[in-house]
Short mmCIF file of C-alpha atoms in Angstrom, two decimals:
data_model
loop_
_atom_site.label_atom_id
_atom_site.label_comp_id
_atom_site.label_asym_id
_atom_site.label_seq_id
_atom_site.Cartn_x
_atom_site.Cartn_y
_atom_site.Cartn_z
CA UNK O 1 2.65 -35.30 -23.88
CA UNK O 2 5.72 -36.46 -21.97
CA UNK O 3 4.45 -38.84 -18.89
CA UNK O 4 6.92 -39.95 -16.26
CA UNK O 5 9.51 -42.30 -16.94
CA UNK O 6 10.60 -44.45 -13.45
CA UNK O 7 8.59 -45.42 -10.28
CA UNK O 8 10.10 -46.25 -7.10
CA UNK O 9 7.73 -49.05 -5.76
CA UNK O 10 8.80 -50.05 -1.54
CA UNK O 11 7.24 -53.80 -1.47
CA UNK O 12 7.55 -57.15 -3.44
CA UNK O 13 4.13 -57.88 -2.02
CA UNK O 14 0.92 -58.46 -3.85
CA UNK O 15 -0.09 -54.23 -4.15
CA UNK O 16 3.63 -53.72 -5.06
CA UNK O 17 4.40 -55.70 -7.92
CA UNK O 18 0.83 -55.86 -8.90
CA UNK O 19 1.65 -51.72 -9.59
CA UNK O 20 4.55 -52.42 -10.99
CA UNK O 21 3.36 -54.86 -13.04
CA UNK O 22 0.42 -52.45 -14.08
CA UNK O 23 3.34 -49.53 -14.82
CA UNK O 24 5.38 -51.26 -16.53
CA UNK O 25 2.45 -52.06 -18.71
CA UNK O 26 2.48 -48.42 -19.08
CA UNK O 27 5.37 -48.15 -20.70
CA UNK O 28 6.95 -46.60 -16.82
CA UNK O 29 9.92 -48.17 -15.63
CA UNK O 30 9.25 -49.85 -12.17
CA UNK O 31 11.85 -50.89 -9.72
CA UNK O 32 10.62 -52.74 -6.57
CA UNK O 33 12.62 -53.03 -3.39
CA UNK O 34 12.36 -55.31 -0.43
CA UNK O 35 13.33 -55.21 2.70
CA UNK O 36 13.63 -59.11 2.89
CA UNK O 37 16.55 -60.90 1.92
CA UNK O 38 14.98 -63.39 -0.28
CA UNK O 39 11.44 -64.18 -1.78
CA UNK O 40 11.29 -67.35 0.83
CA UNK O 41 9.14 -65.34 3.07
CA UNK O 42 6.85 -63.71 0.25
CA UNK O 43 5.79 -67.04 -1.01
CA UNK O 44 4.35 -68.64 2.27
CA UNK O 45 1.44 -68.71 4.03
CA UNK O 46 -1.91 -70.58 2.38
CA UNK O 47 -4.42 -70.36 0.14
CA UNK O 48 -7.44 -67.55 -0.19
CA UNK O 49 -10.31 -65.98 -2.92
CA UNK O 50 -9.65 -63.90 -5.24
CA UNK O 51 -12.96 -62.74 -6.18
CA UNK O 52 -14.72 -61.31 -9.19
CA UNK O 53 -13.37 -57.54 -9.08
CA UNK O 54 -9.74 -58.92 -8.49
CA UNK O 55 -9.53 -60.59 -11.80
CA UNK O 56 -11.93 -57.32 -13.35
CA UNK O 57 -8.50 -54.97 -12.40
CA UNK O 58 -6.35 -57.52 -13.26
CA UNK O 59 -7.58 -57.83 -16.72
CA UNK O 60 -6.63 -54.11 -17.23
CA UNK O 61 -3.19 -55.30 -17.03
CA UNK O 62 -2.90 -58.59 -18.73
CA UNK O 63 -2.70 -60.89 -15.76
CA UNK O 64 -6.01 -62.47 -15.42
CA UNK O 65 -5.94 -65.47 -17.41
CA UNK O 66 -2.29 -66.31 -15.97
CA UNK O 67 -3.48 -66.25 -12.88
CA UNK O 68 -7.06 -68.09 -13.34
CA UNK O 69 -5.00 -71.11 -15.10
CA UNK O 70 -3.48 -72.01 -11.91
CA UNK O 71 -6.22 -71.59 -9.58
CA UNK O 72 -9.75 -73.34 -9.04
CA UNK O 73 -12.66 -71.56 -10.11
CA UNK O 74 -15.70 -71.66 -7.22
CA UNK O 75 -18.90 -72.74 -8.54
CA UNK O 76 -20.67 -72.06 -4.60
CA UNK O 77 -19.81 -70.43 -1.27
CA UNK O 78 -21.89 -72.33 1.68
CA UNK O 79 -22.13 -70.96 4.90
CA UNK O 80 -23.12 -73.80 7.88
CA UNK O 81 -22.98 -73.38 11.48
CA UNK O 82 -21.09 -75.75 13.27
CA UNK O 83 -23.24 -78.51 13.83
CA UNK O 84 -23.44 -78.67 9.81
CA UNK O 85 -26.55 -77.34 9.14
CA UNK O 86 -26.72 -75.02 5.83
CA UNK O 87 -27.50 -71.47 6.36
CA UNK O 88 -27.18 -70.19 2.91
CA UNK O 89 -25.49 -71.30 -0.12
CA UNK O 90 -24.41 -68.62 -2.97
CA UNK O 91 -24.41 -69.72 -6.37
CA UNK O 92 -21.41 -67.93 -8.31
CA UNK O 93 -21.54 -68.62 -11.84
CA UNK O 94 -24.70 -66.65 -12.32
CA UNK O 95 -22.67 -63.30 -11.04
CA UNK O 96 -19.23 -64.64 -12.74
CA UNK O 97 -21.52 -65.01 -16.51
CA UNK O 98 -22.64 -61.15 -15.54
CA UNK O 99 -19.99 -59.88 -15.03
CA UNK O 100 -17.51 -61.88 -17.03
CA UNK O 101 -15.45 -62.54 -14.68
CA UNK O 102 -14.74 -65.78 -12.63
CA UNK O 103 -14.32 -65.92 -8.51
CA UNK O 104 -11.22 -68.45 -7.71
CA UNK O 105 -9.46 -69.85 -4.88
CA UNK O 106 -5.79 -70.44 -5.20
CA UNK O 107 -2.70 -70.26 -3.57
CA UNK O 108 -1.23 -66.86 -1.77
CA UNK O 109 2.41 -68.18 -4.11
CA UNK O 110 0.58 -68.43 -6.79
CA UNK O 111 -0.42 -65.17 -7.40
CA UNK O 112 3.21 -64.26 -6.06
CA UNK O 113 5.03 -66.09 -8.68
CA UNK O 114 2.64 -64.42 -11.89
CA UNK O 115 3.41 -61.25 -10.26
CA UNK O 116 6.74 -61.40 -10.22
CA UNK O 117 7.27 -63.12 -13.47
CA UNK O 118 4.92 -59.84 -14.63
CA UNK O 119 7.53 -57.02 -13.35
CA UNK O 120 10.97 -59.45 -13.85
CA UNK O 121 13.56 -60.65 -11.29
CA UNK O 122 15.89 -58.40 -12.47
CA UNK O 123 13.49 -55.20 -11.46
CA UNK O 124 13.17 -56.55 -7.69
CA UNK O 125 15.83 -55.75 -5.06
CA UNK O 126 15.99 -57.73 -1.70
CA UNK O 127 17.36 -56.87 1.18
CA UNK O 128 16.52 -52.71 0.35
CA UNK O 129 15.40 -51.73 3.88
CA UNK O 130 14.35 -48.32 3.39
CA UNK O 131 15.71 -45.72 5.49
CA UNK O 132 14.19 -42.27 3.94
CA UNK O 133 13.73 -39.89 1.06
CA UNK O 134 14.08 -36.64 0.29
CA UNK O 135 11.68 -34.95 -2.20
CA UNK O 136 11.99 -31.82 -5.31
CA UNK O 137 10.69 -30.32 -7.95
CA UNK O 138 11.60 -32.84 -10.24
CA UNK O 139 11.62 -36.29 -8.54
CA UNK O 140 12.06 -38.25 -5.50
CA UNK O 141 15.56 -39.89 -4.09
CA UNK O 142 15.15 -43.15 -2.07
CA UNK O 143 17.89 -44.13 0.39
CA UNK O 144 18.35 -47.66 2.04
CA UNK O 145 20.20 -49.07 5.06
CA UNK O 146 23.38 -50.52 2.60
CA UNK O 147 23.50 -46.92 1.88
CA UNK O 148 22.32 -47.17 -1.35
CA UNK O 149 19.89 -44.85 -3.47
CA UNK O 150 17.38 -44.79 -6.21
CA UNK O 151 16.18 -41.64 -8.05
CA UNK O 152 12.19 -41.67 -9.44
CA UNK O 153 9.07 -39.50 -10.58
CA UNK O 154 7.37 -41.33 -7.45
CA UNK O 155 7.93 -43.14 -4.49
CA UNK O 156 5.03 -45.95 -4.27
CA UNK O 157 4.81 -47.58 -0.48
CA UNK O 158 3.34 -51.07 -0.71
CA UNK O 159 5.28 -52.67 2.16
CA UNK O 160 2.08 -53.57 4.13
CA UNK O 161 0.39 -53.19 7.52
CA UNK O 162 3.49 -51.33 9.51
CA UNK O 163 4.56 -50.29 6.40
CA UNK O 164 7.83 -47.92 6.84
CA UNK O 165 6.72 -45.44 4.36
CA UNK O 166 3.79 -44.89 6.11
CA UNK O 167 5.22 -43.99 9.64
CA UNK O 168 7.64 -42.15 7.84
CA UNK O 169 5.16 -39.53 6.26
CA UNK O 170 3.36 -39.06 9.36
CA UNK O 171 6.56 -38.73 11.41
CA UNK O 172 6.02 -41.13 13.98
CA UNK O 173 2.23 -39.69 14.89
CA UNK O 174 0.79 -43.35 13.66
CA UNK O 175 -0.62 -45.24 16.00
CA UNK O 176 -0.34 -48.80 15.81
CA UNK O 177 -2.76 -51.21 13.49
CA UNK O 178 -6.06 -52.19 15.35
CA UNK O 179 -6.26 -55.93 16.69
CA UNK O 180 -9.71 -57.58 15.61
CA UNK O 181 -9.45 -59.81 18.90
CA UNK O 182 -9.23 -62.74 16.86
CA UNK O 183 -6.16 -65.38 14.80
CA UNK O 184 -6.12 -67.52 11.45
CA UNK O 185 -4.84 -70.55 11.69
CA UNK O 186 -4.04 -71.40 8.01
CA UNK O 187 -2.35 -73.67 6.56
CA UNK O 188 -2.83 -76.24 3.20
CA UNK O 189 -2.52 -79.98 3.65
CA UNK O 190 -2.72 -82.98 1.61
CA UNK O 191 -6.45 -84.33 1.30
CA UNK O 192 -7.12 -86.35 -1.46
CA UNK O 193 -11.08 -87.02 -2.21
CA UNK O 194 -14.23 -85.10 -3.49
CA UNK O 195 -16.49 -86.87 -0.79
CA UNK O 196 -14.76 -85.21 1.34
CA UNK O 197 -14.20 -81.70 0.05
CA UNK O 198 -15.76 -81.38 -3.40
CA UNK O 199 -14.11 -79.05 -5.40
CA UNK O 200 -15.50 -75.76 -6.48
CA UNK O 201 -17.02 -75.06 -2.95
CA UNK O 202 -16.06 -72.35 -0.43
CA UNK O 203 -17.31 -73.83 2.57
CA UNK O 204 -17.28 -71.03 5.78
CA UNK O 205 -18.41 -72.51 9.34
CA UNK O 206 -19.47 -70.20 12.07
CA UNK O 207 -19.57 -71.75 15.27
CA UNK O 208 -19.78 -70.42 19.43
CA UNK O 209 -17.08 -68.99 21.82
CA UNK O 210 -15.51 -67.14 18.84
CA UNK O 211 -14.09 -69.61 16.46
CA UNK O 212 -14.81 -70.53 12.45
CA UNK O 213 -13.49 -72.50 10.14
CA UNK O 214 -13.05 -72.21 6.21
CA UNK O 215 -12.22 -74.50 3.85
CA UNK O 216 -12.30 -75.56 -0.10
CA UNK O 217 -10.24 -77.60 -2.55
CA UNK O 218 -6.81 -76.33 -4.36
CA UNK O 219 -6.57 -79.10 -6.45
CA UNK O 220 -7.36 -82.70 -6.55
CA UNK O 221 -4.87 -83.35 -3.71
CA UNK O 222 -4.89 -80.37 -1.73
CA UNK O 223 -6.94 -78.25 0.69
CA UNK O 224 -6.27 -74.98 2.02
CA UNK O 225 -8.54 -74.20 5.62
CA UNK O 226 -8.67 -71.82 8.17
CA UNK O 227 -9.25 -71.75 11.62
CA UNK O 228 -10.76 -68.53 13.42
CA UNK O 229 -9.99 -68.34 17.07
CA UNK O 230 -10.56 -65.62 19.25
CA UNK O 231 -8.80 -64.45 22.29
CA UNK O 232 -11.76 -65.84 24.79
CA UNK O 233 -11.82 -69.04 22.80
CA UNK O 234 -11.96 -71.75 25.98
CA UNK O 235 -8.53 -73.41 23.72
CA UNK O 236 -4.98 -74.10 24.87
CA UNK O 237 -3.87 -72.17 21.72
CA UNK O 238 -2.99 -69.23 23.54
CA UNK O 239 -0.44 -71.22 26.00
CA UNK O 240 0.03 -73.68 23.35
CA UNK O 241 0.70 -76.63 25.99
CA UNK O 242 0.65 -78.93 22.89
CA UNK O 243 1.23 -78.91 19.75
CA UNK O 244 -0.99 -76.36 17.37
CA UNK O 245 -2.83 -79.13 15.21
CA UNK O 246 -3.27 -80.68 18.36
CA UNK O 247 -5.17 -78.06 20.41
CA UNK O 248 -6.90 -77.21 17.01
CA UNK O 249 -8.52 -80.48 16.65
CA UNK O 250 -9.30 -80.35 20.59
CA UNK O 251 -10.89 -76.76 19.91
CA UNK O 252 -13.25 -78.41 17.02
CA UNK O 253 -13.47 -81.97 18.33
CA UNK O 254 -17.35 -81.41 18.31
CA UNK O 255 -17.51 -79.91 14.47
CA UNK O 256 -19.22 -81.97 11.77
CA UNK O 257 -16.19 -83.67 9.78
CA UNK O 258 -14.54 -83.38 7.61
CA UNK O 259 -13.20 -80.37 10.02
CA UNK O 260 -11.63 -83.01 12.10
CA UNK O 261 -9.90 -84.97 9.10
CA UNK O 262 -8.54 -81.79 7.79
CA UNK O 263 -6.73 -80.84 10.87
CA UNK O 264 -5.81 -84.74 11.67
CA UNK O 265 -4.38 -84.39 7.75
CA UNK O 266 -2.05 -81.47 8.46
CA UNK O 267 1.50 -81.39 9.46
CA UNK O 268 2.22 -79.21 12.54
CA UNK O 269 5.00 -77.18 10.60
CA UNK O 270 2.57 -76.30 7.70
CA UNK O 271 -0.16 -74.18 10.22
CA UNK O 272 0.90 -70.94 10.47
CA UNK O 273 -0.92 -68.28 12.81
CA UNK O 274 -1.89 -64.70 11.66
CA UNK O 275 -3.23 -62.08 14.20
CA UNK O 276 -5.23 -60.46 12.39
CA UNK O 277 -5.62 -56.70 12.27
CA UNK O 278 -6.53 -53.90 9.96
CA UNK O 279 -6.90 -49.76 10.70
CA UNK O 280 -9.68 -47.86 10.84
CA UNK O 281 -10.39 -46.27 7.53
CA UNK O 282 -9.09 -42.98 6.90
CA UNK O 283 -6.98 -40.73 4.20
CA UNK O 284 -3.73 -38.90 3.98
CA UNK O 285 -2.33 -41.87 1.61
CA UNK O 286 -0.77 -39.05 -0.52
CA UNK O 287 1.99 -36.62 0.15
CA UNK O 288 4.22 -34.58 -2.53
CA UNK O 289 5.95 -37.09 -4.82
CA UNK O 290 4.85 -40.22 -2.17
CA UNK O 291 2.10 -42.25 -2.07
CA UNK O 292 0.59 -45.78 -0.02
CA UNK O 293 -1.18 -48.93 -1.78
CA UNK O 294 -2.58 -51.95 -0.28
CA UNK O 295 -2.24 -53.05 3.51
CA UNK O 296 0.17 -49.62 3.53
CA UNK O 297 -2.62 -47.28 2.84
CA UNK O 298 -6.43 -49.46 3.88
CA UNK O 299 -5.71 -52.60 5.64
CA UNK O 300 -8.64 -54.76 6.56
CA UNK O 301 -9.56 -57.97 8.17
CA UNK O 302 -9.81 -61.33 6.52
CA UNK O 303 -13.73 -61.65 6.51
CA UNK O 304 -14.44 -60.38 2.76
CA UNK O 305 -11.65 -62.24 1.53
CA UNK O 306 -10.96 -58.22 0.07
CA UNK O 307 -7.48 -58.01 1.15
CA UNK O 308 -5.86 -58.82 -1.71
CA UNK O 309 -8.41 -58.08 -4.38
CA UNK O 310 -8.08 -54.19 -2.94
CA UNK O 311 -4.52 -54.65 -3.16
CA UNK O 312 -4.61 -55.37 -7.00
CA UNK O 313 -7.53 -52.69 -7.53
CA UNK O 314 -4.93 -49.80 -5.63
CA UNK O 315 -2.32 -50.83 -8.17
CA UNK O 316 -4.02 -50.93 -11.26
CA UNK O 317 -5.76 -47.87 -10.53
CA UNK O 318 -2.81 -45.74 -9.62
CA UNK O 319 -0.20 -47.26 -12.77
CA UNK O 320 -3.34 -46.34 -14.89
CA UNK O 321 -3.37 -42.93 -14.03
CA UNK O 322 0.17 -42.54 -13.33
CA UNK O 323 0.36 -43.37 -17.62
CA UNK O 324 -1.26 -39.98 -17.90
CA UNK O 325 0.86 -37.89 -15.67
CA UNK O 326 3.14 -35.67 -16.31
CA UNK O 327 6.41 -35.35 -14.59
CA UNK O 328 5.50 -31.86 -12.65
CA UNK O 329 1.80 -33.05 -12.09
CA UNK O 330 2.67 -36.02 -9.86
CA UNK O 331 1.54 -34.57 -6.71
CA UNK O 332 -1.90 -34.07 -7.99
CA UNK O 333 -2.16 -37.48 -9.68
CA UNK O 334 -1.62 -38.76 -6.40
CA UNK O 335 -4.04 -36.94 -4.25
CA UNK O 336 -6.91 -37.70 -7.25
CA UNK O 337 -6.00 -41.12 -6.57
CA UNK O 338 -6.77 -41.13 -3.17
CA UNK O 339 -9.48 -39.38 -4.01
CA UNK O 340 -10.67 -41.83 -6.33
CA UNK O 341 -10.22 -45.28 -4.13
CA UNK O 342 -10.52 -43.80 -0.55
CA UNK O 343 -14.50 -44.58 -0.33
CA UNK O 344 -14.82 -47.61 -1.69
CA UNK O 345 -11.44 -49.04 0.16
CA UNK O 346 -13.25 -47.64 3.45
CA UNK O 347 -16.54 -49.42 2.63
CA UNK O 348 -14.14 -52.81 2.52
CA UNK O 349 -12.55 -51.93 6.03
CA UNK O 350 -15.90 -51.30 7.69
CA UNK O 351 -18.24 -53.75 6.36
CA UNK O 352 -14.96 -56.39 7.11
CA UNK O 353 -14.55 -55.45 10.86
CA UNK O 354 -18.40 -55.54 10.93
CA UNK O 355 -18.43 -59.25 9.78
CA UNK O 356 -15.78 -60.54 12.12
CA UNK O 357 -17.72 -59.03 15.40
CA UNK O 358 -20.41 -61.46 14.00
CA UNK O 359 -17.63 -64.18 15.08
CA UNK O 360 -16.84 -62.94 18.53
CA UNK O 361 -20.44 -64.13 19.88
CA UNK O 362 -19.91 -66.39 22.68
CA UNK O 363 -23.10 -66.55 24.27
CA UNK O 364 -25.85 -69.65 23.19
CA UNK O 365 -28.69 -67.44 22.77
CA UNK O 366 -26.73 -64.61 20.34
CA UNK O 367 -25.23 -67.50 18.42
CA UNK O 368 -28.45 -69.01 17.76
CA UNK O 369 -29.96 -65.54 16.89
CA UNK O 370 -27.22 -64.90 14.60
CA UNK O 371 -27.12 -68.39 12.60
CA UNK O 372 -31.26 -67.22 12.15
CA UNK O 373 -29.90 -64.15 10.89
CA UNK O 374 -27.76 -66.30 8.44
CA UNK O 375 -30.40 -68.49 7.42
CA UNK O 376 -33.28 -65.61 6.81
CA UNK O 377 -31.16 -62.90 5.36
CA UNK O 378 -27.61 -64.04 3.51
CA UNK O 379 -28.62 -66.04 0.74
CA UNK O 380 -30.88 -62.17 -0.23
CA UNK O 381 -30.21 -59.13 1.58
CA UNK O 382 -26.51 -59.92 2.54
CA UNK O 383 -25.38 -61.89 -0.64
CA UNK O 384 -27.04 -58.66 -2.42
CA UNK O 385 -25.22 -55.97 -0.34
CA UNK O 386 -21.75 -58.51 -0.85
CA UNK O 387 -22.04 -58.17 -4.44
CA UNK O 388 -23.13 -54.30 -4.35
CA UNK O 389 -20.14 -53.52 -2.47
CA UNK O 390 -17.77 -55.97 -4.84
CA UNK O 391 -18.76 -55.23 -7.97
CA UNK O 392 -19.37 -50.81 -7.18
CA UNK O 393 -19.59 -49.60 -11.00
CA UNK O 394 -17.02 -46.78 -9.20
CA UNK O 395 -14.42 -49.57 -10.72
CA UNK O 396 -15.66 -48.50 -14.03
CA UNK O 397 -16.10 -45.06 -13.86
CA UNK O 398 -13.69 -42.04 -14.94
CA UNK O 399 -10.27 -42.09 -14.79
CA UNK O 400 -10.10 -44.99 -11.78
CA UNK O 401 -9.06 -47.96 -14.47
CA UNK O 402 -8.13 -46.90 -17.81
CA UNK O 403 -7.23 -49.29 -20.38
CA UNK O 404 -3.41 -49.79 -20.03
CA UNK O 405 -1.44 -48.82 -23.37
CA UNK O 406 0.79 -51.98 -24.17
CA UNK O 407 3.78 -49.32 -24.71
CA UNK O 408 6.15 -51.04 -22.35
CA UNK O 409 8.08 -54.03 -21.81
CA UNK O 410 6.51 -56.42 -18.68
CA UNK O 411 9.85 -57.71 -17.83
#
């Protein structure tokens, strides 16, 4: 049966190339373009999980031991409240043995870099604004501000949060992302010493007036953290009268250390602020020949540490069933992939938002309730509804993550 032969994938970020990656794989041809002129920008920013289902889908595609072999595995994720007591404390390697699969913190490049090396240099275009497409019965034309074109079986929009693609098939009726009330602070800084931060631990602070703190070891010299703020936070962060490490470490001056030695460690230039937002879950990801993945189609907030991982499970699931499709049967392959990945990437969005009101609780009395909460509940009931929710058997069921064919070149 003939299948189709070229994508069009809009985005060198992680859901772009990982479906790339996953069609070439295929045996598709892939071509990814990107509005940015270089990679610079696509290989900042800090460190974050990856988490058991992440390297499940990435498996499917060949990827999983390339990228565990450059990032730490975590034995434990510890949640403490900010005068350092332990509320719970989840061991990992109990659900990584079941499932056979590991849960790893590593850097945001990192995973860039395998990526890319996955799909090729010579398959990724910078500086490819998009502009529009026009649509028939046999393909899909791409045009781009150099005035430029590209001709495809699909048009795949991975180009994020205010992704054009998106706007583009709903003709402007979009409205914009939805602001949690809340920024991450992240950045990765030089912090020799297991005393300090042992390695293998995930360590997440909640603390009052709306700010956290996360933390854990890259390597044996680095540590990548991240500070929560909220609007109301009582911080100069949102005047910035000084510097940003220095109103952080004013902001946490009463946190158990090593908070303060990891923000004292950190150059001002390496903390980079993200305002975090997502959009409340919903469909229409698929329309003719044109389709969303990743922060395009289900955005979410940081709190699951999901963003990524639903990223990679979007790509692998759509190149797989792309690998079965038909030239004239595009259109439905998309809308049965929306079909297939629109509950459980709706379940991410919602249970994330959920978690990150938990961190807007300013008053004494509701944080005090809610570290209780912490204490009695998320080593059991939460830590069992995390996992239910992470590791859905809808990952293994039907046509959502076929095993890919090794037919094609991976660049």
């Amino acid at each position: 049966m003939a299948t189709i032969r070229k994508a069009l994938v809009i985005g060198a970020g992680i859901g772009g190339l990982t479906t790339a990656a996953g069609l070439l794989r295929q045996g598709i041809e892939a071509e990814v373009f990107e509005a940015r002129r270089t990679p610079g920008l696509l290989l900042t920013g800090g460190g974050f999980m990856l988490w058991h289902n992440a390297f499940l889908a990435l498996r499917r595609i060949g990827l999983d031991e390339a990228v565990a072999a450059d990032s730490v595995r975590m034995r434990f994720h510890e949640f403490r409240s900010d005068t350092g007591r332990r509320l719970a404390r989840w061991h990992l390697d109990g659900p990584s043995e079941r499932c056979g699969a590991p849960a790893c913190a590593l850097r945001r490049s990192t995973l860039h870099k395998v990526l890319t090396h996955a799909v090729g240099d010579h398959r990724i275009r910078f500086g490819s604004r998009l502009t529009g497409w026009a649509e028939d019965d046999e393909g899909v034309t791409a045009r781009f501000a150099d005035g430029s074109s590209a001709r495809g079986d699909v048009l795949i929009g991975a180009d994020g949060l205010r992704s054009t693609v998106r706007a583009r098939m709903r003709r402007g009726f979009e409205p914009p992302p939805r602001y949690a009330g809340y920024t991450a602070w992240q950045a990765i800084t030089r912090l020799p010493g297991e005393s300090l931060v042992p390695t293998g631990t995930f360590f997440n602070l909640w603390g009052k007036g709306g700010l956290r703190f996360l933390y854990c070891r890259l390597n044996e010299n680095e540590v990548y953290w991240d500070a929560i703020t909220s609007d109301r936070a009582a911080t100069g962060l949102d005047t910035l009268r000084n510097n940003r490490r220095d109103e952080l470490a004013a902001a946490y001056r009463h946190w158990p250390e090593p908070v303060g030695r990891i923000i004292a460690s950190t150059d001002e230039e390496a903390i980079l602020p993200v305002a975090i937002h997502d959009r409340p879950p919903g469909g229409g990801w698929a329309h003719g020949r044109v389709v969303l993945v990743g922060d395009a189609a289900h955005p979410m907030t940081l709190n699951l540490s999901q963003g990524a991982g639903q990223a990679i499970e979007s790509g692998v699931v759509l190149a797989g069933m792309l690998g079965r499709t038909p030239p004239d049967e595009v259109p439905r392959t998309l809308r049965a992939f929306e079909a297939a990945r629109r509950e459980r990437a709706a379940d991410m969005v919602s249970t994330s938002w959920r978690i990150g009101t938990l961190g807007l609780v300013h008053s004494t009395p509701l944080c005090r309730l809610r570290d209780l909460m912490m204490y009695v509940f998320f080593d059991t009931v939460a830590r069992g509804q995390s996992y239910g929710l992470m590791l859905d058997d809808r990952l293994e069921r039907g046509p959502e993550l076929p095993v890919a064919g090794a037919t094609g070149g991976a660049g």
